[in-house]
Short mmCIF file of C-alpha atoms in Angstrom, two decimals:
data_model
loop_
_atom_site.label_atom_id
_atom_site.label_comp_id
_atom_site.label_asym_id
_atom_site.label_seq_id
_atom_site.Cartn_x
_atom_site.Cartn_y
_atom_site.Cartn_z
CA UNK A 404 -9.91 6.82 11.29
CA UNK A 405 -7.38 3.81 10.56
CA UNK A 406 -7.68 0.74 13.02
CA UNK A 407 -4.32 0.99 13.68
CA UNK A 408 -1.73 4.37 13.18
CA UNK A 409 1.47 3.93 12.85
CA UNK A 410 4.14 7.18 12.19
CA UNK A 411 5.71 6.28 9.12
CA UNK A 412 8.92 8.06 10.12
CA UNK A 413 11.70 8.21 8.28
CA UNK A 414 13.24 8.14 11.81
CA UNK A 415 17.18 8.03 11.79
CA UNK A 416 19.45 7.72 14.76
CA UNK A 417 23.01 7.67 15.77
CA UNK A 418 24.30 3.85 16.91
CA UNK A 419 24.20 2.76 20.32
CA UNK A 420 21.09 4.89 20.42
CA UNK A 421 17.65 3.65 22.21
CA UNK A 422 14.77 3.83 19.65
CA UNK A 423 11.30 3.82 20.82
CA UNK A 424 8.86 2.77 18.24
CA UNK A 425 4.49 3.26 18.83
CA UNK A 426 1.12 2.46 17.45
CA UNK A 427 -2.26 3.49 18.82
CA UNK A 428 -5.17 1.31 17.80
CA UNK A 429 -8.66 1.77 18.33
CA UNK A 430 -9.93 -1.86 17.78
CA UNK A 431 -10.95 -3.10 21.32
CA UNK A 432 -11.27 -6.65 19.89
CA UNK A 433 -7.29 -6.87 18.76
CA UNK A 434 -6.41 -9.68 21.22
CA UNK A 435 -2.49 -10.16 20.29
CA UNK A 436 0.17 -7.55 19.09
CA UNK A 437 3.21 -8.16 17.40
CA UNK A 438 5.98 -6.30 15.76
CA UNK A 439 7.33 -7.35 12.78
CA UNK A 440 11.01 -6.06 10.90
CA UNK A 441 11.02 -5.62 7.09
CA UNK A 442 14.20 -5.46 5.29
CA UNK A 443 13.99 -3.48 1.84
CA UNK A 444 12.65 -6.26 -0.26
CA UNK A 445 12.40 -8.49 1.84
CA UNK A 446 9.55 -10.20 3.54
CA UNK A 447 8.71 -9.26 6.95
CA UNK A 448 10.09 -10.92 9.88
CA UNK A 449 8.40 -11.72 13.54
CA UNK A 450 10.42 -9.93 15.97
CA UNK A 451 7.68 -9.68 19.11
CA UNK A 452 4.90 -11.35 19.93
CA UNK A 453 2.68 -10.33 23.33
CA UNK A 454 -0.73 -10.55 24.23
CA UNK A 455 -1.48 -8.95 27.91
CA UNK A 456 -0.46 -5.29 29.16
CA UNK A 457 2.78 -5.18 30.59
CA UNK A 458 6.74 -5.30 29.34
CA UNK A 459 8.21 -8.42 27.19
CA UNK A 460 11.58 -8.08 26.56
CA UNK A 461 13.69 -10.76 24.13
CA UNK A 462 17.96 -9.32 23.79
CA UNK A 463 17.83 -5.85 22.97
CA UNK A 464 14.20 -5.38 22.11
CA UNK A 465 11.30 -4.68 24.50
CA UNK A 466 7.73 -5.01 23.72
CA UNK A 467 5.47 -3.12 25.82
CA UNK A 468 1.36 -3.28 25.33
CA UNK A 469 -1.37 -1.11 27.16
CA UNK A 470 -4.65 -1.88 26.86
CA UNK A 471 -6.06 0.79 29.10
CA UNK A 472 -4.59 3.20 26.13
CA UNK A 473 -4.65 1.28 23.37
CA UNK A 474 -1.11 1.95 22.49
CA UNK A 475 2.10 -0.28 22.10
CA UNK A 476 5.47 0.24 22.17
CA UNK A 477 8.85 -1.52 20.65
CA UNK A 478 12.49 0.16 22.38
CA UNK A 479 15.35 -1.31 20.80
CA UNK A 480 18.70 -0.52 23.01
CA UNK A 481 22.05 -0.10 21.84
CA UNK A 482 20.76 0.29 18.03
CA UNK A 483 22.93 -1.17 15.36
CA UNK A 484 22.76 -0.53 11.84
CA UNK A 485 21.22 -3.61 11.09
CA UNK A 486 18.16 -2.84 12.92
CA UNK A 487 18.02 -0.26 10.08
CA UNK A 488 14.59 -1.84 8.76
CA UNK A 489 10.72 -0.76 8.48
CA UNK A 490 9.31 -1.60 11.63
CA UNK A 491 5.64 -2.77 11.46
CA UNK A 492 2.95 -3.02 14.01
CA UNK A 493 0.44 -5.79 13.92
CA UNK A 494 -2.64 -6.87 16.01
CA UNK A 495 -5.29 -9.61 15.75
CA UNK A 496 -8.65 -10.48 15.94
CA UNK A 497 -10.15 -13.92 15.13
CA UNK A 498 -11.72 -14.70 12.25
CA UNK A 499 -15.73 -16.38 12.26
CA UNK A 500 -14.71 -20.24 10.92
CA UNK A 501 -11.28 -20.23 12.48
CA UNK A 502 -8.42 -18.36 12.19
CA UNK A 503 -6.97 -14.96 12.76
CA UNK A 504 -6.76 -11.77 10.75
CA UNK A 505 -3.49 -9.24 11.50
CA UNK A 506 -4.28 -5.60 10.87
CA UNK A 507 -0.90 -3.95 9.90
CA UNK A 508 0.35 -0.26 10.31
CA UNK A 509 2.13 1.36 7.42
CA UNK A 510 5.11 0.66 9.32
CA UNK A 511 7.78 3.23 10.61
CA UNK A 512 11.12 3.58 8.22
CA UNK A 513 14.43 2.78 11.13
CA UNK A 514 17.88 4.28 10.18
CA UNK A 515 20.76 3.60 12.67
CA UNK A 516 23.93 5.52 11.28
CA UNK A 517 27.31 5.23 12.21
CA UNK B 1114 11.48 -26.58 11.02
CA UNK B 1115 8.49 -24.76 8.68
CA UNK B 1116 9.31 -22.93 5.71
CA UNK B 1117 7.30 -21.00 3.37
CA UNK B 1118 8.39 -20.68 -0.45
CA UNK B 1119 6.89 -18.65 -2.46
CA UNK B 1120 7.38 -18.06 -6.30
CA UNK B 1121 8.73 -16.37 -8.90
CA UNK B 1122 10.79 -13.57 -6.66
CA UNK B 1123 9.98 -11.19 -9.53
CA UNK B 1124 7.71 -10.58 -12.13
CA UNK B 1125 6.67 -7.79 -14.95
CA UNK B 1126 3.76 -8.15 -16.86
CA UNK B 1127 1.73 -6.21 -19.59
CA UNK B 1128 -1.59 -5.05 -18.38
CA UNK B 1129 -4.45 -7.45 -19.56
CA UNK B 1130 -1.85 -10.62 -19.16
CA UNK B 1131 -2.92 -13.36 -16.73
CA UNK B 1132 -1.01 -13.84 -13.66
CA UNK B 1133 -0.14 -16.82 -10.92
CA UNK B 1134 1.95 -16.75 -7.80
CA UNK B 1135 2.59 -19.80 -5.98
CA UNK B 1136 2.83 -20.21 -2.32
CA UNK B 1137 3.92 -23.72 -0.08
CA UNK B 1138 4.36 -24.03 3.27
CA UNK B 1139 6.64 -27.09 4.43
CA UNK B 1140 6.55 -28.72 7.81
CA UNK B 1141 3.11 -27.96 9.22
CA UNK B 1142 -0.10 -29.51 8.28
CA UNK B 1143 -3.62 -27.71 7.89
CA UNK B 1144 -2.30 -24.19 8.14
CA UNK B 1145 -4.78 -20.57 7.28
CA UNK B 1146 -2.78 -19.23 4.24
CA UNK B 1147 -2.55 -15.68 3.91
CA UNK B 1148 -2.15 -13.34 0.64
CA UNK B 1149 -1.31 -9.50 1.27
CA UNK B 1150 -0.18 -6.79 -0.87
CA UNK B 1151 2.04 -3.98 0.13
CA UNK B 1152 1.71 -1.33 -2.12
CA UNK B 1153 5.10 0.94 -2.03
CA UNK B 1154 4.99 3.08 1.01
CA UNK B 1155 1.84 1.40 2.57
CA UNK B 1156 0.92 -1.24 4.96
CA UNK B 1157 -0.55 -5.12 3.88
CA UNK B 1158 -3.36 -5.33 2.98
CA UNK B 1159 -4.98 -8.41 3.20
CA UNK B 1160 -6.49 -9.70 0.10
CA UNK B 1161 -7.43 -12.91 0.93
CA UNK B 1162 -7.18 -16.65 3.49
CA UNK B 1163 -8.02 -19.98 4.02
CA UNK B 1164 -8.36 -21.79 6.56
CA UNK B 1165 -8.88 -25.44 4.55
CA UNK B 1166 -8.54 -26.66 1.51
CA UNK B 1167 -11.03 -25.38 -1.21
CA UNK B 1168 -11.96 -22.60 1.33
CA UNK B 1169 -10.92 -18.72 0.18
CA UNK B 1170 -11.99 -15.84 1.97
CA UNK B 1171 -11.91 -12.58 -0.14
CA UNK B 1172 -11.10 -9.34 2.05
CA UNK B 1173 -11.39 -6.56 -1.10
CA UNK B 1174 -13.79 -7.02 -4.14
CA UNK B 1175 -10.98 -6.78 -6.96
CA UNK B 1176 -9.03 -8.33 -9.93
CA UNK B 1177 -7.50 -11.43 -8.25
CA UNK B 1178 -8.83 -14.27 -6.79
CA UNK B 1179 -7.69 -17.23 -4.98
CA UNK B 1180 -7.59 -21.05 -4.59
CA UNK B 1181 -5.82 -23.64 -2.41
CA UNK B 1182 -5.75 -26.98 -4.23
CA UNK B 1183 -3.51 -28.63 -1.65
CA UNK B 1184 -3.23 -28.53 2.08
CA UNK B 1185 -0.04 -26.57 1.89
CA UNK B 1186 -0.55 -24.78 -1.67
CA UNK B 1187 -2.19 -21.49 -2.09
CA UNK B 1188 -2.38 -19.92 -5.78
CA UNK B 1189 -3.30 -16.09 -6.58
CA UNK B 1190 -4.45 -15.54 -10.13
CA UNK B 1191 -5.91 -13.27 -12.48
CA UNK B 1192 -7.11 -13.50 -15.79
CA UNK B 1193 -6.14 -9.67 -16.74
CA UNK B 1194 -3.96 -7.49 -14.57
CA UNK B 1195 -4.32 -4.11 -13.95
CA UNK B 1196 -1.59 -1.45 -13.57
CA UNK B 1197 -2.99 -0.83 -10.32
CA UNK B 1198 -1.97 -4.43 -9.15
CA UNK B 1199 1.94 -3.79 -9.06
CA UNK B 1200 2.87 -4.39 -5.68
CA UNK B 1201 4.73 -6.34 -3.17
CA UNK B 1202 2.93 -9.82 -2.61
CA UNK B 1203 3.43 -11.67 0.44
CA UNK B 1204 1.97 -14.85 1.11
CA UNK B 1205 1.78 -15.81 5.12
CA UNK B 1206 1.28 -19.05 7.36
CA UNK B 1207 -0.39 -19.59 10.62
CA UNK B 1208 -0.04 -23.12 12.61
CA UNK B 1209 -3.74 -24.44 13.16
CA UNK B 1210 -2.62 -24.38 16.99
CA UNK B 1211 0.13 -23.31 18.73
CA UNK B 1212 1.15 -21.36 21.50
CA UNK B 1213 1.63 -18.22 19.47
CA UNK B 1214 -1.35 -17.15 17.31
CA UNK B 1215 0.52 -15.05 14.73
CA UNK B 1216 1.70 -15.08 11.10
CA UNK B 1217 5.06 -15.94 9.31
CA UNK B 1218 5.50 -13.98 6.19
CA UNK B 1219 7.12 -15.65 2.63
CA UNK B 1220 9.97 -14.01 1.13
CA UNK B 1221 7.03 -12.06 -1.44
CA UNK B 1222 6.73 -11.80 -5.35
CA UNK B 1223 7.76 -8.06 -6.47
CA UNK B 1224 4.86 -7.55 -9.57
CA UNK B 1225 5.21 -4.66 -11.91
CA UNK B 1226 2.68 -3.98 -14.52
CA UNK B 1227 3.72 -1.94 -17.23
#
């Protein structure tokens, strides 16, 4: 079983649409969880940062982490095109010397059409 | 403001050439460097950090290895390359302290081995 799963998608959806984006993990340890947005070639690009249970929202995007289920969420309201990306998951653990380590999903494939 | 540079954008090689990708990070001091490799329609994987200079980390016995010869410089080399090492490299920051304990990905280096 993979630390963290992730459904690659593809998921497509009209605009204006509310997307709801998940990971389970099964890591106890993962301390902070993050989503991250991936244009094609491109490197990926911190979109959410959280580290208790609960709701974060930032514009259009909410975060949402529960620890009692090991499972996170990312909604994105009123989808645009651009948010037409790979979305990818990420938590972290620290590292023995210093330092963290992010495990990734494989990411989920976002298409907002017209 | 940091920035992380990372170089060339693109690169094909024959298998059994050597190989070097160059990552700096302006505008923070002491960071962990991070190398991953996406592989296409995968997550990162993390191949290898540092959290100082002259201190690597290997995550996956394999053909590349590492060094950081400056605070802010972190190399990935290999003396013969593989076909199996085309991929997506991303090199990644993390600020030695800081409110948010995350990552900040490079724009990558897109390898093909032929």
């Amino acid at each position: 079983q993979k630390e963290v799963e992730q459904d690659p998608g593809p998921l497509s959806v009209p605009e204006g649409a509310i997307v709801s984006l998940n990971c389970t993990y099964s890591n106890s340890a993962f301390q902070y969880f993050m989503w991250y947005r991936q244009y094609s070639r491109k490197g990926p690009e911190l979109l959410m940062y959280t580290y208790s249970s609960g709701n974060k929202e930032d514009g259009r995007f909410t975060a949402q982490v529960d620890k009692s289920s090991k499972y996170i969420s990312l909604f994105i309201r009123d989808s645009q095109p651009s948010d037409s990306a790979t979305y990818l998951c990420a938590m972290s653990v620290w590292i023995t010397g210093g330092g963290n380590k992010l495990t990734f999903g494989t990411g989920t494939q976002l298409k907002v059409e017209l | 403001s940091q920035t992380i540079h990372q170089w060339p954008a693109t690169l094909v090689q024959p298998v059994g050439s050597p190989l070097s990708l160059e990552c700096t990070v302006e505008g923070t001091s002491n960071p962990n460097l991070y190398w991953y490799r996406q592989a296409a329609g995968r997550g990162l994987q993390l191949l290898f950090y540092s959290v100082g200079i002259g201190q690597i980390s290997s995550e996956v016995p394999q053909n590349l290895s590492a060094s950081r010869p400056q605070d802010r410089q972190f190399i990935l080399s290999s003396k013969k390359l593989l076909l199996s090492d085309s991929g997506f490299y991303l090199c990644a920051w993390r600020a030695d302290r800081g409110l948010k304990d995350t990552q900040y990905f490079g724009p990558g280096t897109r390898l093909t081995v032929l």
